[in-house]
PDB file of C-alpha atoms and ligand atoms in Angstrom:
ATOM      1  CA  MET C   1       1.052  20.533   5.452  1.00 44.00           C
ATOM      2  CA  ILE C   2       2.845  18.136   3.167  1.00 53.00           C
ATOM      3  CA  HIS C   3       2.188  18.887  -0.538  1.00 54.00           C
ATOM      4  CA  ASN C   4      -1.251  17.850  -1.504  1.00 52.00           C
ATOM      5  CA  ALA C   5      -1.363  15.179  -4.152  1.00 52.00           C
ATOM      6  CA  GLN C   6      -1.352  16.695  -7.588  1.00 54.00           C
ATOM      7  CA  GLN C   7      -5.052  16.439  -8.321  1.00 63.00           C
ATOM      8  CA  SER C   8      -5.899  14.999 -11.671  1.00 72.00           C
ATOM      9  CA  ASP C   9      -9.384  14.850 -13.161  1.00 81.00           C
ATOM     10  CA  PRO C  10     -11.627  13.398 -10.312  1.00 81.00           C
ATOM     11  CA  ALA C  11     -13.790  11.531 -12.771  1.00 85.00           C
ATOM     12  CA  VAL C  12     -10.832   9.360 -13.902  1.00 93.00           C
ATOM     13  CA  PRO C  13     -10.578   6.321 -11.621  1.00 96.00           C
ATOM     14  CA  ALA C  14      -7.390   5.825  -9.654  1.00 97.00           C
ATOM     15  CA  ILE C  15      -7.078   2.181 -10.702  1.00 97.00           C
ATOM     16  CA  GLU C  16      -8.818   0.211 -13.435  1.00 97.00           C
ATOM     17  CA  VAL C  17      -8.127  -3.473 -13.702  1.00 98.00           C
ATOM     18  CA  GLU C  18      -9.709  -5.427 -16.536  1.00 98.00           C
ATOM     19  CA  ASN C  19      -9.665  -9.283 -17.053  1.00 98.00           C
ATOM     20  CA  LEU C  20      -6.335  -9.598 -15.304  1.00 98.00           C
ATOM     21  CA  THR C  21      -4.628 -13.012 -15.332  1.00 98.00           C
ATOM     22  CA  VAL C  22      -1.132 -13.224 -13.855  1.00 98.00           C
ATOM     23  CA  SER C  23       0.919 -16.459 -13.605  1.00 97.00           C
ATOM     24  CA  TYR C  24       4.225 -17.595 -12.206  1.00 95.00           C
ATOM     25  CA  GLY C  25       5.009 -20.458 -14.604  1.00 89.00           C
ATOM     26  CA  ALA C  26       1.924 -22.506 -15.272  1.00 89.00           C
ATOM     27  CA  VAL C  27      -0.221 -21.624 -12.313  1.00 91.00           C
ATOM     28  CA  PRO C  28      -2.240 -18.386 -12.363  1.00 95.00           C
ATOM     29  CA  ALA C  29      -1.972 -16.452  -9.161  1.00 97.00           C
ATOM     30  CA  LEU C  30      -4.728 -14.139 -10.360  1.00 98.00           C
ATOM     31  CA  LEU C  31      -7.437 -15.229 -12.676  1.00 97.00           C
ATOM     32  CA  ASP C  32      -9.712 -12.896 -14.693  1.00 97.00           C
ATOM     33  CA  VAL C  33      -9.715 -10.209 -12.097  1.00 98.00           C
ATOM     34  CA  SER C  34     -11.637  -6.941 -12.971  1.00 98.00           C
ATOM     35  CA  PHE C  35     -12.424  -3.923 -10.836  1.00 98.00           C
ATOM     36  CA  THR C  36     -12.290  -0.155 -10.581  1.00 97.00           C
ATOM     37  CA  ILE C  37     -11.191   1.961  -7.673  1.00 97.00           C
ATOM     38  CA  ALA C  38     -12.317   5.605  -7.571  1.00 96.00           C
ATOM     39  CA  LYS C  39     -10.077   8.361  -6.431  1.00 95.00           C
ATOM     40  CA  GLY C  40      -9.781   9.386  -2.735  1.00 95.00           C
ATOM     41  CA  GLN C  41     -10.645   6.010  -1.288  1.00 96.00           C
ATOM     42  CA  LEU C  42      -8.871   4.022   1.396  1.00 97.00           C
ATOM     43  CA  VAL C  43      -9.207   0.436   0.172  1.00 98.00           C
ATOM     44  CA  GLY C  44      -8.245  -2.786   1.944  1.00 98.00           C
ATOM     45  CA  VAL C  45      -7.260  -5.927  -0.005  1.00 98.00           C
ATOM     46  CA  ILE C  46      -7.984  -9.087   2.052  1.00 96.00           C
ATOM     47  CA  GLY C  47      -7.687 -12.726   1.374  1.00 95.00           C
ATOM     48  CA  PRO C  48      -5.811 -15.739   2.742  1.00 93.00           C
ATOM     49  CA  ASN C  49      -2.070 -16.405   2.356  1.00 93.00           C
ATOM     50  CA  GLY C  50      -1.151 -17.126  -1.201  1.00 94.00           C
ATOM     51  CA  SER C  51      -4.389 -15.540  -2.596  1.00 96.00           C
ATOM     52  CA  GLY C  52      -2.555 -13.188  -4.901  1.00 97.00           C
ATOM     53  CA  LYS C  53      -2.664  -9.970  -2.920  1.00 97.00           C
ATOM     54  CA  SER C  54       1.087  -9.097  -3.345  1.00 95.00           C
ATOM     55  CA  THR C  55       0.858 -10.247  -6.948  1.00 97.00           C
ATOM     56  CA  LEU C  56      -2.075  -7.799  -7.567  1.00 97.00           C
ATOM     57  CA  ILE C  57      -0.046  -4.906  -6.031  1.00 97.00           C
ATOM     58  CA  LYS C  58       3.079  -5.784  -8.113  1.00 96.00           C
ATOM     59  CA  THR C  59       1.100  -6.000 -11.294  1.00 96.00           C
ATOM     60  CA  ILE C  60      -0.572  -2.649 -10.739  1.00 96.00           C
ATOM     61  CA  LEU C  61       2.925  -1.295 -10.177  1.00 94.00           C
ATOM     62  CA  GLY C  62       4.055  -2.789 -13.446  1.00 93.00           C
ATOM     63  CA  PHE C  63       6.582  -5.044 -11.761  1.00 92.00           C
ATOM     64  CA  LEU C  64       4.800  -8.096 -13.126  1.00 95.00           C
ATOM     65  CA  LYS C  65       3.471  -8.472 -16.632  1.00 94.00           C
ATOM     66  CA  PRO C  66      -0.010  -9.933 -16.956  1.00 96.00           C
ATOM     67  CA  ASP C  67      -0.647 -12.958 -19.188  1.00 96.00           C
ATOM     68  CA  VAL C  68      -3.966 -11.308 -20.147  1.00 96.00           C
ATOM     69  CA  GLY C  69      -5.671  -8.119 -19.216  1.00 97.00           C
ATOM     70  CA  THR C  70      -4.899  -4.446 -18.627  1.00 96.00           C
ATOM     71  CA  VAL C  71      -4.139  -2.159 -15.803  1.00 97.00           C
ATOM     72  CA  ARG C  72      -4.599   1.603 -15.936  1.00 97.00           C
ATOM     73  CA  VAL C  73      -3.523   3.959 -13.231  1.00 96.00           C
ATOM     74  CA  LEU C  74      -5.015   7.430 -13.286  1.00 96.00           C
ATOM     75  CA  GLY C  75      -6.319   6.782 -16.733  1.00 95.00           C
ATOM     76  CA  THR C  76      -3.052   5.711 -18.312  1.00 95.00           C
ATOM     77  CA  PRO C  77      -0.786   2.640 -18.356  1.00 94.00           C
ATOM     78  CA  VAL C  78       1.242   2.530 -15.293  1.00 90.00           C
ATOM     79  CA  GLU C  79       4.576   3.287 -17.116  1.00 89.00           C
ATOM     80  CA  LYS C  80       3.276   6.719 -17.763  1.00 91.00           C
ATOM     81  CA  ALA C  81       2.017   7.288 -14.248  1.00 90.00           C
ATOM     82  CA  ARG C  82       5.104   6.109 -12.467  1.00 86.00           C
ATOM     83  CA  LYS C  83       5.745   9.345 -10.553  1.00 85.00           C
ATOM     84  CA  SER C  84       2.156   9.263  -9.334  1.00 91.00           C
ATOM     85  CA  VAL C  85       2.323   5.879  -7.673  1.00 93.00           C
ATOM     86  CA  ALA C  86       4.218   5.024  -4.516  1.00 92.00           C
ATOM     87  CA  TYR C  87       4.803   1.526  -3.083  1.00 91.00           C
ATOM     88  CA  VAL C  88       5.465   0.295   0.468  1.00 90.00           C
ATOM     89  CA  PRO C  89       6.647  -3.325   0.070  1.00 86.00           C
ATOM     90  CA  GLN C  90       5.791  -6.299   2.312  1.00 84.00           C
ATOM     91  CA  ARG C  91       8.464  -6.243   4.977  1.00 76.00           C
ATOM     92  CA  GLY C  92      10.076  -9.648   4.399  1.00 69.00           C
ATOM     93  CA  THR C  93      10.903  -8.700   0.846  1.00 72.00           C
ATOM     94  CA  VAL C  94      13.397  -5.854   1.652  1.00 73.00           C
ATOM     95  CA  ASP C  95      17.160  -6.253   2.190  1.00 76.00           C
ATOM     96  CA  TRP C  96      17.536  -4.600   5.536  1.00 75.00           C
ATOM     97  CA  ASP C  97      21.371  -5.035   5.614  1.00 79.00           C
ATOM     98  CA  PHE C  98      21.661  -2.609   2.806  1.00 82.00           C
ATOM     99  CA  PRO C  99      23.837   0.278   4.274  1.00 86.00           C
ATOM    100  CA  ILE C 100      21.526   3.248   4.051  1.00 91.00           C
ATOM    101  CA  THR C 101      20.014   5.597   6.663  1.00 94.00           C
ATOM    102  CA  VAL C 102      16.452   6.415   7.492  1.00 95.00           C
ATOM    103  CA  ALA C 103      16.711   9.851   5.880  1.00 94.00           C
ATOM    104  CA  GLU C 104      18.382   8.418   2.714  1.00 93.00           C
ATOM    105  CA  VAL C 105      15.420   5.962   2.274  1.00 93.00           C
ATOM    106  CA  ALA C 106      13.041   8.784   2.560  1.00 94.00           C
ATOM    107  CA  MET C 107      14.962  10.901   0.075  1.00 92.00           C
ATOM    108  CA  MET C 108      14.582   7.967  -2.436  1.00 90.00           C
ATOM    109  CA  GLY C 109      10.981   9.190  -2.734  1.00 90.00           C
ATOM    110  CA  ARG C 110      12.290  12.418  -4.256  1.00 89.00           C
ATOM    111  CA  TYR C 111      14.538  10.859  -6.895  1.00 82.00           C
ATOM    112  CA  GLY C 112      11.931  11.053  -9.585  1.00 78.00           C
ATOM    113  CA  HIS C 113      11.705  14.787  -8.930  1.00 78.00           C
ATOM    114  CA  ILE C 114      15.455  15.669  -8.892  1.00 76.00           C
ATOM    115  CA  PRO C 115      16.559  16.677 -12.413  1.00 74.00           C
ATOM    116  CA  TRP C 116      19.680  15.047 -13.767  1.00 73.00           C
ATOM    117  CA  TRP C 117      21.522  18.240 -14.239  1.00 78.00           C
ATOM    118  CA  SER C 118      21.201  19.359 -10.639  1.00 74.00           C
ATOM    119  CA  TRP C 119      23.754  18.652  -7.818  1.00 76.00           C
ATOM    120  CA  GLY C 120      21.358  16.772  -5.809  1.00 79.00           C
ATOM    121  CA  PRO C 121      18.301  17.302  -3.714  1.00 86.00           C
ATOM    122  CA  SER C 122      16.996  20.917  -3.427  1.00 88.00           C
ATOM    123  CA  LYS C 123      16.117  22.703  -0.209  1.00 92.00           C
ATOM    124  CA  GLU C 124      12.532  21.853  -1.035  1.00 92.00           C
ATOM    125  CA  ASP C 125      13.300  18.216  -1.433  1.00 92.00           C
ATOM    126  CA  LYS C 126      14.928  18.212   1.942  1.00 94.00           C
ATOM    127  CA  GLU C 127      11.985  19.987   3.534  1.00 95.00           C
ATOM    128  CA  ILE C 128       9.555  17.464   2.011  1.00 94.00           C
ATOM    129  CA  VAL C 129      11.643  14.598   3.419  1.00 95.00           C
ATOM    130  CA  ASP C 130      11.780  16.232   6.846  1.00 95.00           C
ATOM    131  CA  GLU C 131       7.973  16.633   6.806  1.00 93.00           C
ATOM    132  CA  ALA C 132       7.446  13.011   5.717  1.00 93.00           C
ATOM    133  CA  LEU C 133       9.773  11.747   8.513  1.00 95.00           C
ATOM    134  CA  GLU C 134       7.897  13.957  10.913  1.00 93.00           C
ATOM    135  CA  MET C 135       4.526  12.516   9.794  1.00 89.00           C
ATOM    136  CA  VAL C 136       5.648   8.981  10.566  1.00 90.00           C
ATOM    137  CA  ARG C 137       7.471  10.220  13.680  1.00 90.00           C
ATOM    138  CA  MET C 138      10.905   9.133  12.618  1.00 93.00           C
ATOM    139  CA  GLN C 139      12.743  12.332  12.629  1.00 94.00           C
ATOM    140  CA  ASP C 140      14.771  11.489  15.717  1.00 95.00           C
ATOM    141  CA  LEU C 141      16.081   8.366  14.002  1.00 96.00           C
ATOM    142  CA  ARG C 142      16.918  10.052  10.704  1.00 94.00           C
ATOM    143  CA  HIS C 143      20.632   9.131  10.750  1.00 96.00           C
ATOM    144  CA  ARG C 144      20.105   5.490  11.927  1.00 95.00           C
ATOM    145  CA  GLN C 145      20.916   2.642   9.526  1.00 94.00           C
ATOM    146  CA  ILE C 146      17.779   0.886   8.483  1.00 91.00           C
ATOM    147  CA  GLY C 147      19.180  -2.509   9.659  1.00 90.00           C
ATOM    148  CA  GLN C 148      19.207  -1.103  13.171  1.00 92.00           C
ATOM    149  CA  LEU C 149      15.511  -0.252  13.296  1.00 91.00           C
ATOM    150  CA  SER C 150      12.644  -2.257  14.847  1.00 87.00           C
ATOM    151  CA  GLY C 151      10.140  -3.786  12.416  1.00 83.00           C
ATOM    152  CA  GLY C 152       7.545  -1.014  13.052  1.00 86.00           C
ATOM    153  CA  GLN C 153      10.132   1.590  12.574  1.00 89.00           C
ATOM    154  CA  GLN C 154      11.254   0.039   9.295  1.00 88.00           C
ATOM    155  CA  GLN C 155       7.679   0.090   8.208  1.00 88.00           C
ATOM    156  CA  ARG C 156       7.349   3.802   8.936  1.00 90.00           C
ATOM    157  CA  VAL C 157      10.511   4.599   7.054  1.00 92.00           C
ATOM    158  CA  PHE C 158       8.984   3.146   3.888  1.00 90.00           C
ATOM    159  CA  MET C 159       5.796   5.002   4.542  1.00 91.00           C
ATOM    160  CA  ALA C 160       7.894   8.239   4.704  1.00 93.00           C
ATOM    161  CA  ARG C 161       9.491   7.370   1.359  1.00 93.00           C
ATOM    162  CA  ALA C 162       6.043   6.998  -0.227  1.00 92.00           C
ATOM    163  CA  LEU C 163       4.794  10.193   1.343  1.00 91.00           C
ATOM    164  CA  ALA C 164       7.877  12.169   0.208  1.00 93.00           C
ATOM    165  CA  GLN C 165       7.233  11.034  -3.349  1.00 92.00           C
ATOM    166  CA  GLY C 166       4.061  13.127  -3.306  1.00 89.00           C
ATOM    167  CA  ALA C 167       2.202  10.313  -5.195  1.00 91.00           C
ATOM    168  CA  GLU C 168      -1.470  10.462  -5.801  1.00 94.00           C
ATOM    169  CA  VAL C 169      -1.783   6.639  -5.474  1.00 95.00           C
ATOM    170  CA  LEU C 170      -0.174   4.664  -2.679  1.00 95.00           C
ATOM    171  CA  LEU C 171      -0.024   0.885  -2.739  1.00 96.00           C
ATOM    172  CA  LEU C 172       0.967  -0.681   0.647  1.00 95.00           C
ATOM    173  CA  ASP C 173       1.590  -4.325   1.225  1.00 94.00           C
ATOM    174  CA  GLU C 174       0.731  -5.270   4.791  1.00 93.00           C
ATOM    175  CA  PRO C 175       1.953  -2.095   6.509  1.00 91.00           C
ATOM    176  CA  PHE C 176       0.452  -3.311   9.829  1.00 90.00           C
ATOM    177  CA  ALA C 177       2.132  -6.720   9.847  1.00 87.00           C
ATOM    178  CA  GLY C 178       4.073  -7.229  13.081  1.00 81.00           C
ATOM    179  CA  VAL C 179       3.714  -3.726  14.559  1.00 85.00           C
ATOM    180  CA  ASP C 180       2.439  -2.983  18.123  1.00 86.00           C
ATOM    181  CA  ALA C 181      -0.855  -1.182  18.724  1.00 88.00           C
ATOM    182  CA  ALA C 182       0.750   2.266  19.011  1.00 86.00           C
ATOM    183  CA  THR C 183       2.525   1.893  15.652  1.00 85.00           C
ATOM    184  CA  GLU C 184      -0.560   0.517  14.133  1.00 89.00           C
ATOM    185  CA  ARG C 185      -2.452   3.620  15.252  1.00 89.00           C
ATOM    186  CA  ALA C 186       0.339   5.935  14.011  1.00 87.00           C
ATOM    187  CA  ILE C 187       0.277   4.193  10.559  1.00 89.00           C
ATOM    188  CA  LEU C 188      -3.410   4.382  10.331  1.00 92.00           C
ATOM    189  CA  ASP C 189      -3.300   8.144  11.130  1.00 91.00           C
ATOM    190  CA  VAL C 190      -0.837   8.564   8.301  1.00 90.00           C
ATOM    191  CA  LEU C 191      -3.105   6.627   5.949  1.00 93.00           C
ATOM    192  CA  GLU C 192      -6.129   8.740   6.915  1.00 94.00           C
ATOM    193  CA  ASN C 193      -4.187  11.961   6.530  1.00 90.00           C
ATOM    194  CA  ALA C 194      -3.040  10.844   3.144  1.00 91.00           C
ATOM    195  CA  LYS C 195      -6.609  10.143   2.203  1.00 94.00           C
ATOM    196  CA  LEU C 196      -7.733  13.614   3.494  1.00 93.00           C
ATOM    197  CA  SER C 197      -5.094  15.247   1.210  1.00 89.00           C
ATOM    198  CA  GLY C 198      -6.702  13.646  -1.806  1.00 91.00           C
ATOM    199  CA  ARG C 199      -4.742  10.459  -2.203  1.00 94.00           C
ATOM    200  CA  THR C 200      -6.017   6.993  -3.039  1.00 96.00           C
ATOM    201  CA  LEU C 201      -4.672   4.133  -1.010  1.00 97.00           C
ATOM    202  CA  VAL C 202      -4.768   0.438  -1.579  1.00 98.00           C
ATOM    203  CA  VAL C 203      -3.628  -1.530   1.500  1.00 97.00           C
ATOM    204  CA  VAL C 204      -3.045  -5.208   1.795  1.00 96.00           C
ATOM    205  CA  HIS C 205      -4.423  -6.162   5.226  1.00 95.00           C
ATOM    206  CA  HIS C 206      -4.570  -9.351   7.104  1.00 87.00           C
ATOM    207  CA  ASP C 207      -6.737  -8.623  10.154  1.00 89.00           C
ATOM    208  CA  LEU C 208     -10.485  -9.083   9.367  1.00 90.00           C
ATOM    209  CA  ALA C 209     -11.402  -7.754  12.808  1.00 89.00           C
ATOM    210  CA  THR C 210     -10.048  -4.227  12.014  1.00 93.00           C
ATOM    211  CA  ALA C 211     -10.855  -4.294   8.249  1.00 93.00           C
ATOM    212  CA  ALA C 212     -14.347  -2.720   8.603  1.00 93.00           C
ATOM    213  CA  GLU C 213     -13.056  -0.051  10.807  1.00 94.00           C
ATOM    214  CA  TYR C 214      -9.996   0.941   8.777  1.00 96.00           C
ATOM    215  CA  PHE C 215     -11.272   0.973   5.154  1.00 97.00           C
ATOM    216  CA  ASP C 216     -13.916   2.574   2.977  1.00 96.00           C
ATOM    217  CA  ALA C 217     -13.996  -0.464   0.716  1.00 97.00           C
ATOM    218  CA  LEU C 218     -12.629  -4.000   0.742  1.00 97.00           C
ATOM    219  CA  LEU C 219     -11.556  -6.146  -2.103  1.00 97.00           C
ATOM    220  CA  LEU C 220     -11.694  -9.834  -1.257  1.00 96.00           C
ATOM    221  CA  LEU C 221      -9.285 -11.917  -3.245  1.00 97.00           C
ATOM    222  CA  LYS C 222      -8.380 -15.564  -3.732  1.00 96.00           C
ATOM    223  CA  GLN C 223      -7.016 -16.012  -7.180  1.00 96.00           C
ATOM    224  CA  ARG C 224     -10.310 -14.569  -8.403  1.00 97.00           C
ATOM    225  CA  LEU C 225     -11.934 -11.406  -7.152  1.00 97.00           C
ATOM    226  CA  PHE C 226     -14.654 -12.680  -4.753  1.00 95.00           C
ATOM    227  CA  ALA C 227     -16.038  -9.266  -3.718  1.00 95.00           C
ATOM    228  CA  LEU C 228     -15.424  -5.561  -3.858  1.00 96.00           C
ATOM    229  CA  GLY C 229     -17.700  -3.249  -1.862  1.00 96.00           C
ATOM    230  CA  THR C 230     -18.157  -1.688   1.545  1.00 96.00           C
ATOM    231  CA  PRO C 231     -16.991  -3.625   4.490  1.00 95.00           C
ATOM    232  CA  ASP C 232     -20.632  -4.489   5.272  1.00 92.00           C
ATOM    233  CA  GLN C 233     -21.094  -5.940   1.866  1.00 93.00           C
ATOM    234  CA  VAL C 234     -17.866  -7.922   1.802  1.00 94.00           C
ATOM    235  CA  LEU C 235     -17.535  -9.185   5.387  1.00 92.00           C
ATOM    236  CA  HIS C 236     -20.200 -11.808   4.990  1.00 86.00           C
ATOM    237  CA  ALA C 237     -19.991 -15.140   6.833  1.00 84.00           C
ATOM    238  CA  GLU C 238     -20.786 -17.279   3.770  1.00 85.00           C
ATOM    239  CA  LEU C 239     -18.403 -15.412   1.450  1.00 88.00           C
ATOM    240  CA  LEU C 240     -15.607 -15.538   4.114  1.00 89.00           C
ATOM    241  CA  SER C 241     -16.212 -19.226   4.746  1.00 87.00           C
ATOM    242  CA  GLU C 242     -15.805 -19.983   1.069  1.00 88.00           C
ATOM    243  CA  VAL C 243     -12.685 -17.904   0.716  1.00 90.00           C
ATOM    244  CA  TYR C 244     -11.010 -18.784   4.080  1.00 88.00           C
ATOM    245  CA  GLU C 245     -12.265 -22.327   4.003  1.00 82.00           C
ATOM    246  CA  GLY C 246     -13.483 -22.176   7.520  1.00 67.00           C
ATOM    247  CA  ASN C 247     -10.312 -20.640   8.948  1.00 65.00           C
ATOM    248  CA  VAL C 248     -11.204 -20.470  12.667  1.00 44.00           C
ATOM    249  CA  ARG C 249      -8.999 -17.480  13.556  1.00 59.00           C
ATOM    250  CA  ALA C 250     -10.487 -15.397  10.845  1.00 55.00           C
ATOM    251  CA  PHE C 251     -13.981 -16.241  11.991  1.00 55.00           C
ATOM    252  CA  SER C 252     -13.405 -15.611  15.632  1.00 57.00           C
ATOM    253  CA  GLN C 253     -11.822 -12.248  14.771  1.00 60.00           C
ATOM    254  CA  LEU C 254     -14.806 -11.351  12.653  1.00 61.00           C
ATOM    255  CA  GLN C 255     -17.245 -12.542  15.257  1.00 59.00           C
ATOM    256  CA  SER C 256     -15.611 -10.375  17.949  1.00 61.00           C
ATOM    257  CA  SER C 257     -15.682  -7.450  15.548  1.00 60.00           C
ATOM    258  CA  ILE C 258     -19.370  -7.894  14.878  1.00 57.00           C
ATOM    259  CA  GLU C 259     -20.059  -8.143  18.635  1.00 58.00           C
ATOM    260  CA  ARG C 260     -17.987  -4.952  19.208  1.00 60.00           C
ATOM    261  CA  LYS C 261     -20.003  -3.172  16.518  1.00 54.00           C
ATOM    262  CA  GLY C 262     -23.362  -4.395  17.841  1.00 49.00           C
TER     263      GLY C 262
HETATM  264  N1  ATP Q   1       8.077 -15.378  -7.466  1.00 56.29           N
HETATM  265  C1  ATP Q   1       7.142 -16.369  -7.456  1.00 56.29           C
HETATM  266  N2  ATP Q   1       7.357 -17.473  -8.092  1.00 56.29           N
HETATM  267  C2  ATP Q   1       6.466 -18.479  -8.156  1.00 56.29           C
HETATM  268  N3  ATP Q   1       5.309 -18.457  -7.415  1.00 56.29           N
HETATM  269  C3  ATP Q   1       5.073 -17.304  -6.771  1.00 56.29           C
HETATM  270  C4  ATP Q   1       5.902 -16.257  -6.706  1.00 56.29           C
HETATM  271  N4  ATP Q   1       5.415 -15.283  -5.943  1.00 56.29           N
HETATM  272  C5  ATP Q   1       4.146 -15.756  -5.521  1.00 56.29           C
HETATM  273  N5  ATP Q   1       4.008 -16.969  -6.010  1.00 56.29           N
HETATM  274  C6  ATP Q   1       2.792 -17.791  -5.795  1.00 56.29           C
HETATM  275  O1  ATP Q   1       1.662 -17.054  -6.257  1.00 56.29           O
HETATM  276  C7  ATP Q   1       0.525 -17.140  -5.370  1.00 56.29           C
HETATM  277  C8  ATP Q   1       0.151 -15.775  -4.889  1.00 56.29           C
HETATM  278  O2  ATP Q   1       1.248 -15.253  -4.109  1.00 56.29           O
HETATM  279  P1  ATP Q   1       1.146 -13.791  -3.377  1.00 56.29           P
HETATM  280  O3  ATP Q   1       2.501 -13.510  -2.913  1.00 56.29           O
HETATM  281  O4  ATP Q   1       0.508 -12.883  -4.431  1.00 56.29           O
HETATM  282  O5  ATP Q   1       0.115 -14.052  -2.240  1.00 56.29           O
HETATM  283  P2  ATP Q   1      -0.271 -13.166  -1.010  1.00 56.29           P
HETATM  284  O6  ATP Q   1      -1.797 -13.092  -1.065  1.00 56.29           O
HETATM  285  O7  ATP Q   1       0.415 -11.860  -1.085  1.00 56.29           O
HETATM  286  O8  ATP Q   1       0.107 -14.044   0.197  1.00 56.29           O
HETATM  287  P3  ATP Q   1       0.634 -13.596   1.694  1.00 56.29           P
HETATM  288  O9  ATP Q   1      -0.580 -13.251   2.432  1.00 56.29           O
HETATM  289  O10 ATP Q   1       1.284 -14.806   2.185  1.00 56.29           O
HETATM  290  O11 ATP Q   1       1.581 -12.418   1.504  1.00 56.29           O
HETATM  291  C9  ATP Q   1       1.026 -18.133  -4.229  1.00 56.29           C
HETATM  292  O12 ATP Q   1       0.550 -19.406  -4.559  1.00 56.29           O
HETATM  293  C10 ATP Q   1       2.529 -18.029  -4.341  1.00 56.29           C
HETATM  294  O13 ATP Q   1       3.092 -19.285  -3.966  1.00 56.29           O
HETATM  295 MG1   MG Q   2       1.749 -10.979   0.162  1.00 56.29          MG
END
């Protein structure tokens, strides 16, 4: 079993966001967003394109500085919790021509753990990376350059890096984008296992039809926080029509999901 997340006090929330406003130039991408995510939850972040989902993830990570508001991760400012937070970026934002192998990307998850005086990764670091690659079923391709992988394989390599880090909080930006059904299932299994080992996962997700099935809670965003609750509470026709402005595809997906459930 891959190292359980180091368990901190269960009463401390995984993520606390208070009155968060984040702008690029003059236009706020997030406006006065506040919420709390308890530990051990698998949370989906939904909302249309440009609604601020990636901005929220990057702000929680400390990559973007808010105009106003605060973010706390595991009870402290994110700068102090860096080792405990792992990130799987949205796929289009990564330089896939960078000459690095699958195993090397996964080992990047261990960098924060390798002391500066050592010669490099320990036997334990290597075992952890092997386990992480096993979990995402990428062991066979461990020596492949990342530029020579399919989209779904690339996504799984970044999941392996996040798992190898042993972080308690995982932030994933659209891990299911552009993957086939089998890879989607494999990634979901990895997310569920990570949750079972005590981790908290926040996952940007596009598909409303699967949102209820995959997540314990949903956070509906469009510049402002429109809702945070169980999928039943959040996936409401009126709310979605307001946020998605009658987007037909979103509705037909939701409709079919409701029909499947009923
Ligand atoms: N680097 C940037 N500079 C200027 N504006 C940006 C930048 N990044 C994002 N934005 C703008 O901020 C808003 C929110 O963008 P963000 O990437 O957070 O949305 P998103 O919900 O992740 O969208 P998508 O579903 O397309 O990934 C958008 O209007 C976008 O155009
Ligand atoms: Mg995005």
